[in-house]
Coordinates of C-alpha atoms in Angstrom, one line a residue:
Chain B
A1 CA 29.3 28.7 -37.5
Q2 CA 26.8 27.7 -34.9
R3 CA 27.2 24.8 -32.5
V4 CA 25.2 23.3 -29.7
T5 CA 26.7 21.0 -27.2
Q6 CA 24.8 18.7 -24.9
P7 CA 27.4 16.8 -22.9
E8 CA 25.2 14.1 -21.5
K9 CA 23.6 11.5 -23.8
L10 CA 21.7 10.0 -20.8
L11 CA 20.6 11.4 -17.5
S12 CA 18.9 9.2 -14.9
V13 CA 17.3 10.7 -11.9
F14 CA 14.9 9.4 -9.3
K15 CA 11.3 10.7 -9.2
G16 CA 11.2 13.9 -7.1
A17 CA 14.9 14.7 -7.6
P18 CA 16.0 17.9 -9.3
V19 CA 16.9 17.8 -13.0
E20 CA 19.4 19.8 -14.9
L21 CA 20.0 19.2 -18.6
K22 CA 23.1 21.0 -19.8
C23 CA 23.4 22.9 -23.0
N24 CA 26.2 25.1 -24.2
Y25 CA 26.3 27.0 -27.5
S26 CA 28.8 28.6 -29.8
Y27 CA 27.6 31.5 -32.0
S28 CA 29.2 34.8 -32.8
G29 CA 26.0 36.7 -33.3
S30 CA 22.8 37.0 -31.3
P31 CA 21.1 33.6 -31.0
E32 CA 17.6 32.4 -30.2
L33 CA 17.8 29.4 -27.9
F34 CA 15.2 26.6 -27.6
W35 CA 14.5 23.4 -25.8
Y36 CA 12.6 20.7 -27.7
V37 CA 11.2 17.5 -26.3
Q38 CA 10.5 14.3 -28.0
Y39 CA 8.4 11.8 -26.2
S40 CA 8.4 8.1 -27.3
R41 CA 6.9 7.7 -30.7
Q42 CA 5.8 11.4 -30.9
R43 CA 6.9 14.3 -32.9
L44 CA 9.4 16.9 -31.7
Q45 CA 7.7 19.7 -29.8
L46 CA 8.8 23.0 -28.4
L47 CA 9.2 23.1 -24.7
L48 CA 10.8 26.4 -24.0
R49 CA 12.3 29.4 -25.8
H50 CA 14.6 31.9 -24.1
I51 CA 12.8 35.0 -25.4
S52 CA 9.6 34.1 -23.6
R53 CA 11.2 33.4 -20.3
E54 CA 8.4 31.1 -19.4
S55 CA 8.0 27.9 -17.3
I56 CA 6.4 24.9 -19.0
K57 CA 5.6 21.7 -17.2
G58 CA 7.8 23.0 -14.3
F59 CA 10.8 23.4 -16.5
T60 CA 12.8 26.6 -16.8
A61 CA 15.9 27.6 -18.7
D62 CA 17.9 30.8 -18.4
L63 CA 20.2 32.1 -21.1
N64 CA 23.6 32.9 -19.7
K65 CA 25.5 34.8 -22.3
G66 CA 28.7 35.0 -20.3
E67 CA 28.9 31.2 -20.0
T68 CA 27.1 30.7 -23.4
S69 CA 24.8 28.2 -21.7
F70 CA 21.1 27.5 -21.7
H71 CA 20.6 24.8 -19.1
L72 CA 17.2 23.2 -18.6
K73 CA 16.1 22.8 -15.0
K74 CA 13.2 21.3 -13.0
P75 CA 13.1 21.1 -9.2
F76 CA 11.2 17.8 -8.9
A77 CA 11.3 15.2 -11.7
Q78 CA 8.2 13.3 -12.6
E79 CA 8.0 10.0 -14.4
E80 CA 6.2 11.6 -17.4
D81 CA 9.3 13.8 -17.9
S82 CA 11.1 10.8 -19.4
A83 CA 11.9 11.7 -23.0
M84 CA 14.6 13.0 -25.3
Y85 CA 15.5 16.6 -24.9
Y86 CA 17.2 18.7 -27.6
C87 CA 18.7 22.0 -27.1
A88 CA 18.6 24.1 -30.3
L89 CA 19.9 27.4 -31.6
R90 CA 18.7 29.7 -34.3
P91 CA 20.3 33.0 -35.4
S92 CA 18.1 35.9 -34.7
G93 CA 16.3 37.7 -37.5
G94 CA 14.5 35.9 -40.2
Y95 CA 13.7 32.3 -40.7
Q96 CA 17.1 30.8 -40.4
K97 CA 18.1 27.2 -39.9
V98 CA 18.0 25.6 -36.4
T99 CA 21.0 23.7 -35.2
F100 CA 20.4 20.9 -32.7
G101 CA 22.5 19.4 -30.0
I102 CA 22.8 15.6 -30.0
G103 CA 20.1 15.3 -27.4
T104 CA 19.9 14.0 -23.8
K105 CA 17.7 11.2 -22.8
L106 CA 16.1 11.8 -19.5
Q107 CA 15.1 8.7 -17.6
V108 CA 13.1 9.3 -14.4
I109 CA 13.2 6.3 -12.1
P110 CA 10.1 5.6 -10.1
Chain J
G1 CA -0.4 26.2 -32.6
A2 CA 0.4 25.7 -36.3
V3 CA 0.4 22.2 -37.7
V4 CA 2.7 20.6 -40.2
S5 CA 1.8 17.2 -41.6
Q6 CA 3.9 14.6 -43.5
H7 CA 2.8 11.8 -45.8
P8 CA 3.5 9.0 -45.7
S9 CA 4.3 8.3 -42.1
W10 CA 6.3 5.3 -43.0
V11 CA 7.4 3.7 -46.3
I12 CA 9.3 0.6 -47.3
C13 CA 10.8 0.5 -50.7
K14 CA 13.2 -1.6 -52.7
S15 CA 16.8 -0.5 -53.4
G16 CA 17.0 1.5 -56.6
T17 CA 13.5 2.9 -56.5
S18 CA 12.5 6.5 -55.7
V19 CA 10.3 7.7 -52.8
K20 CA 8.5 11.0 -52.4
I21 CA 7.7 12.5 -49.1
E22 CA 5.2 15.3 -48.7
C23 CA 5.3 18.0 -46.1
R24 CA 2.3 20.3 -45.7
S25 CA 1.6 23.3 -43.6
L26 CA -2.0 23.0 -42.7
D27 CA -3.1 26.3 -41.3
F28 CA -0.4 28.7 -42.4
Q29 CA 1.8 29.6 -45.3
A30 CA 5.4 28.5 -45.3
T31 CA 7.7 30.2 -47.7
T32 CA 10.5 28.1 -46.2
M33 CA 10.7 24.5 -45.1
F34 CA 13.6 22.7 -43.6
W35 CA 14.3 19.0 -44.2
Y36 CA 16.1 17.0 -41.5
R37 CA 17.2 13.5 -41.2
Q38 CA 17.5 11.6 -37.9
F39 CA 19.3 8.3 -37.6
P40 CA 18.5 6.1 -34.6
K41 CA 19.6 7.5 -31.3
Q42 CA 21.1 10.5 -33.0
S43 CA 20.1 14.1 -33.4
L44 CA 18.4 15.9 -36.2
M45 CA 20.8 16.8 -39.0
L46 CA 19.7 19.5 -41.5
M47 CA 19.7 18.3 -45.0
A48 CA 18.4 21.2 -47.0
T49 CA 16.2 24.3 -47.0
S50 CA 13.4 24.6 -49.5
N51 CA 12.2 27.9 -50.6
E52 CA 8.9 28.5 -52.4
G53 CA 9.5 29.7 -55.9
S54 CA 13.3 29.1 -55.9
K55 CA 15.9 26.4 -55.7
A56 CA 16.6 24.6 -52.5
T57 CA 19.8 25.1 -50.7
Y58 CA 21.6 22.0 -49.5
E59 CA 23.9 21.4 -46.6
Q60 CA 27.5 20.4 -47.2
G61 CA 27.7 16.7 -48.0
V62 CA 24.1 16.3 -49.1
E63 CA 23.7 15.2 -52.7
K64 CA 21.2 17.5 -54.4
D65 CA 20.7 15.0 -57.3
K66 CA 19.8 12.3 -54.8
F67 CA 17.5 14.3 -52.6
L68 CA 15.3 16.3 -54.8
I69 CA 13.3 19.0 -53.2
N70 CA 10.4 20.9 -54.6
H71 CA 8.5 23.7 -52.9
A72 CA 5.6 23.8 -55.2
S73 CA 3.3 26.1 -53.2
L74 CA 3.2 28.0 -49.9
T75 CA 1.8 25.0 -48.2
L76 CA 3.6 22.1 -49.8
S77 CA 7.2 20.9 -50.0
T78 CA 8.3 17.5 -51.2
L79 CA 11.5 15.5 -50.8
T80 CA 12.2 12.8 -53.3
V81 CA 14.8 10.2 -52.4
T82 CA 16.0 8.9 -55.8
S83 CA 17.6 5.6 -56.4
A84 CA 17.3 4.8 -52.7
H85 CA 19.8 2.5 -51.0
P86 CA 19.7 0.8 -47.6
E87 CA 21.9 3.5 -46.1
D88 CA 19.2 6.1 -46.9
S89 CA 17.0 4.3 -44.4
S90 CA 16.2 7.0 -41.8
F91 CA 13.6 9.2 -40.2
Y92 CA 12.9 12.3 -42.3
I93 CA 11.4 15.3 -40.7
C94 CA 10.3 18.6 -42.2
S95 CA 9.9 21.8 -40.3
A96 CA 8.4 25.2 -41.0
P97 CA 9.8 28.3 -39.2
S98 CA 7.7 31.0 -37.7
P99 CA 8.6 34.0 -35.5
G100 CA 9.8 32.7 -32.3
E101 CA 9.7 29.0 -33.0
Q102 CA 9.7 26.2 -35.6
Y103 CA 6.9 23.7 -36.2
F104 CA 7.8 20.1 -36.9
G105 CA 6.1 17.4 -38.9
P106 CA 5.6 14.0 -37.4
G107 CA 8.3 12.5 -39.5
T108 CA 8.5 9.8 -42.2
R109 CA 10.2 6.5 -41.5
L110 CA 11.9 5.3 -44.7
T111 CA 13.2 1.7 -44.9
V112 CA 15.0 0.7 -48.0
T113 CA 15.4 -3.1 -48.5

């Protein structure tokens, strides 16, 4: 069974402060890890995926297989980063279902 | 990127009636579509997987006779909520997978009165 844990429902930070949204996963096989973002009244959209090792909107996430974590980080938070962030896991190989964490609401205080 | 659309974006219906939600992949073919439900302030919960040309597979606890799924073509999947009740009020989201990611529709807000 696959499981994604996001321990914080709400994270409030001041503008300019560093951000770290935590995500831990449980899966016996080889997973694909993603971060999705949902801005107010908008659809879910992909922010990052571990296989591409990219930085989007200043966010980065590194897959740590030893700690089974995929934390999302940004050095300096901006007000427009306020949104819901979902960590997600999909088994590698084929079009398999994605399991989501409960989400973390990031609130950037001006 | 690829686009997935849903129709309607919101619907209000009376208890006991049925509602159909359409999910279309606009610029690619989707042999598989996932249907999720999202309650307020909660995460997305997978309800079922629709497969073009075969029966849908449902997650544990999801009534297949209540949530009818049809994947009529490579670009269209439908979810029909039959005999809707107020507890079925939720945000329904479809999603189509592709290599490396998954594309989400904008969602359908269902309110059952």
